[in-house]
Amino acid sequence: MERHNQILQDIADKIRDFYKLRQPYRVFSSSTRPRHATDTNIIDISMLSQVISVDSAQRNCLVEPNVPMDRLVEATMPFGIIPPVVMEFPGITAGGGFAGTSGESSSFRHGFFNETVNSVEMILGNGDTIRASREEHEDLFHGAAGAAGT
């Protein structure tokens, strides 16, 4: 968790700097489309790709946004659990499934993937880090789900 918190702090610091300087920036993740433009103000979040913990008693896990479905299933199966909605394409990430309104055949029972997410950490445009859920910052939680990364 210490690794995760340090990466999150580094990203938040960079965003805060761009915000203070009023400079635009681009977020790069492991699934970002290639571009020919030479961007200098890039926030790289591709290293946020770990399953941090699995809690079989609570039947949940803590994952970073760039964890693909196949790795999420591999990490949870030894604990006798899998996500209620597992997208068919193994490369879809947890963050992509949340932001992209991903569904599969089990969605008739569990809803879209984002409806199985308990909370998300967000770094706001000014560099502040928050936790959003159905109970706190619920407007951001529901607004970010299905926002397709916008």
mmCIF file of C-alpha atoms in Angstrom, residues 31-96:
data_model
loop_
_atom_site.group_PDB
_atom_site.id
_atom_site.type_symbol
_atom_site.label_atom_id
_atom_site.label_comp_id
_atom_site.label_asym_id
_atom_site.label_seq_id
_atom_site.Cartn_x
_atom_site.Cartn_y
_atom_site.Cartn_z
ATOM 1 C CA SER A 31 -4.389 1.637 -22.559
ATOM 2 C CA THR A 32 -3.978 5.176 -23.930
ATOM 3 C CA ARG A 33 -4.207 5.430 -27.695
ATOM 4 C CA PRO A 34 -0.894 6.269 -29.372
ATOM 5 C CA ARG A 35 -0.608 9.838 -30.643
ATOM 6 C CA HIS A 36 1.758 11.449 -33.076
ATOM 7 C CA ALA A 37 1.801 14.765 -31.250
ATOM 8 C CA THR A 38 4.745 15.371 -28.972
ATOM 9 C CA ASP A 39 3.168 16.142 -25.645
ATOM 10 C CA THR A 40 5.475 17.394 -22.956
ATOM 11 C CA ASN A 41 2.938 17.723 -20.153
ATOM 12 C CA ILE A 42 2.088 14.096 -19.545
ATOM 13 C CA ILE A 43 0.807 12.491 -16.360
ATOM 14 C CA ASP A 44 1.790 8.825 -16.590
ATOM 15 C CA ILE A 45 -0.478 6.557 -14.544
ATOM 16 C CA SER A 46 0.523 3.315 -16.274
ATOM 17 C CA MET A 47 2.352 2.074 -13.169
ATOM 18 C CA LEU A 48 -0.951 1.880 -11.259
ATOM 19 C CA SER A 49 -1.424 -1.756 -12.264
ATOM 20 C CA GLN A 50 -1.386 -3.826 -9.072
ATOM 21 C CA VAL A 51 -3.913 -5.884 -7.160
ATOM 22 C CA ILE A 52 -3.173 -4.491 -3.711
ATOM 23 C CA SER A 53 -5.286 -6.812 -1.576
ATOM 24 C CA VAL A 54 -8.043 -9.409 -1.689
ATOM 25 C CA ASP A 55 -10.385 -9.852 1.271
ATOM 26 C CA SER A 56 -12.320 -13.102 0.903
ATOM 27 C CA ALA A 57 -14.318 -12.499 4.108
ATOM 28 C CA GLN A 58 -15.621 -9.151 2.818
ATOM 29 C CA ARG A 59 -15.681 -10.509 -0.763
ATOM 30 C CA ASN A 60 -13.880 -7.514 -2.206
ATOM 31 C CA CYS A 61 -10.487 -6.433 -3.385
ATOM 32 C CA LEU A 62 -8.454 -3.268 -3.694
ATOM 33 C CA VAL A 63 -7.063 -2.773 -7.185
ATOM 34 C CA GLU A 64 -5.376 -0.012 -9.121
ATOM 35 C CA PRO A 65 -7.028 1.284 -12.305
ATOM 36 C CA ASN A 66 -4.720 -0.401 -14.831
ATOM 37 C CA VAL A 67 -5.289 -3.970 -13.614
ATOM 38 C CA PRO A 68 -6.639 -5.980 -16.565
ATOM 39 C CA MET A 69 -9.546 -8.371 -16.064
ATOM 40 C CA ASP A 70 -7.472 -11.504 -16.605
ATOM 41 C CA ARG A 71 -5.053 -10.489 -13.822
ATOM 42 C CA LEU A 72 -7.927 -9.504 -11.543
ATOM 43 C CA VAL A 73 -9.549 -12.919 -11.976
ATOM 44 C CA GLU A 74 -6.174 -14.666 -11.453
ATOM 45 C CA ALA A 75 -5.667 -12.719 -8.214
ATOM 46 C CA THR A 76 -9.126 -13.407 -6.786
ATOM 47 C CA MET A 77 -9.631 -17.068 -7.768
ATOM 48 C CA PRO A 78 -7.270 -18.482 -5.102
ATOM 49 C CA PHE A 79 -9.559 -16.823 -2.528
ATOM 50 C CA GLY A 80 -12.649 -18.486 -3.994
ATOM 51 C CA ILE A 81 -14.104 -15.276 -5.406
ATOM 52 C CA ILE A 82 -14.229 -13.519 -8.766
ATOM 53 C CA PRO A 83 -15.691 -10.169 -9.762
ATOM 54 C CA PRO A 84 -19.455 -10.417 -10.369
ATOM 55 C CA VAL A 85 -18.982 -8.873 -13.826
ATOM 56 C CA VAL A 86 -15.956 -10.047 -15.817
ATOM 57 C CA MET A 87 -15.622 -8.464 -19.214
ATOM 58 C CA GLU A 88 -14.913 -10.951 -22.000
ATOM 59 C CA PHE A 89 -11.898 -9.103 -23.391
ATOM 60 C CA PRO A 90 -9.113 -9.881 -20.890
ATOM 61 C CA GLY A 91 -7.258 -6.609 -21.464
ATOM 62 C CA ILE A 92 -10.064 -4.348 -20.253
ATOM 63 C CA THR A 93 -8.802 -2.750 -17.070
ATOM 64 C CA ALA A 94 -10.659 -2.176 -13.819
ATOM 65 C CA GLY A 95 -10.483 1.576 -14.420
ATOM 66 C CA GLY A 96 -11.647 1.150 -18.004
#
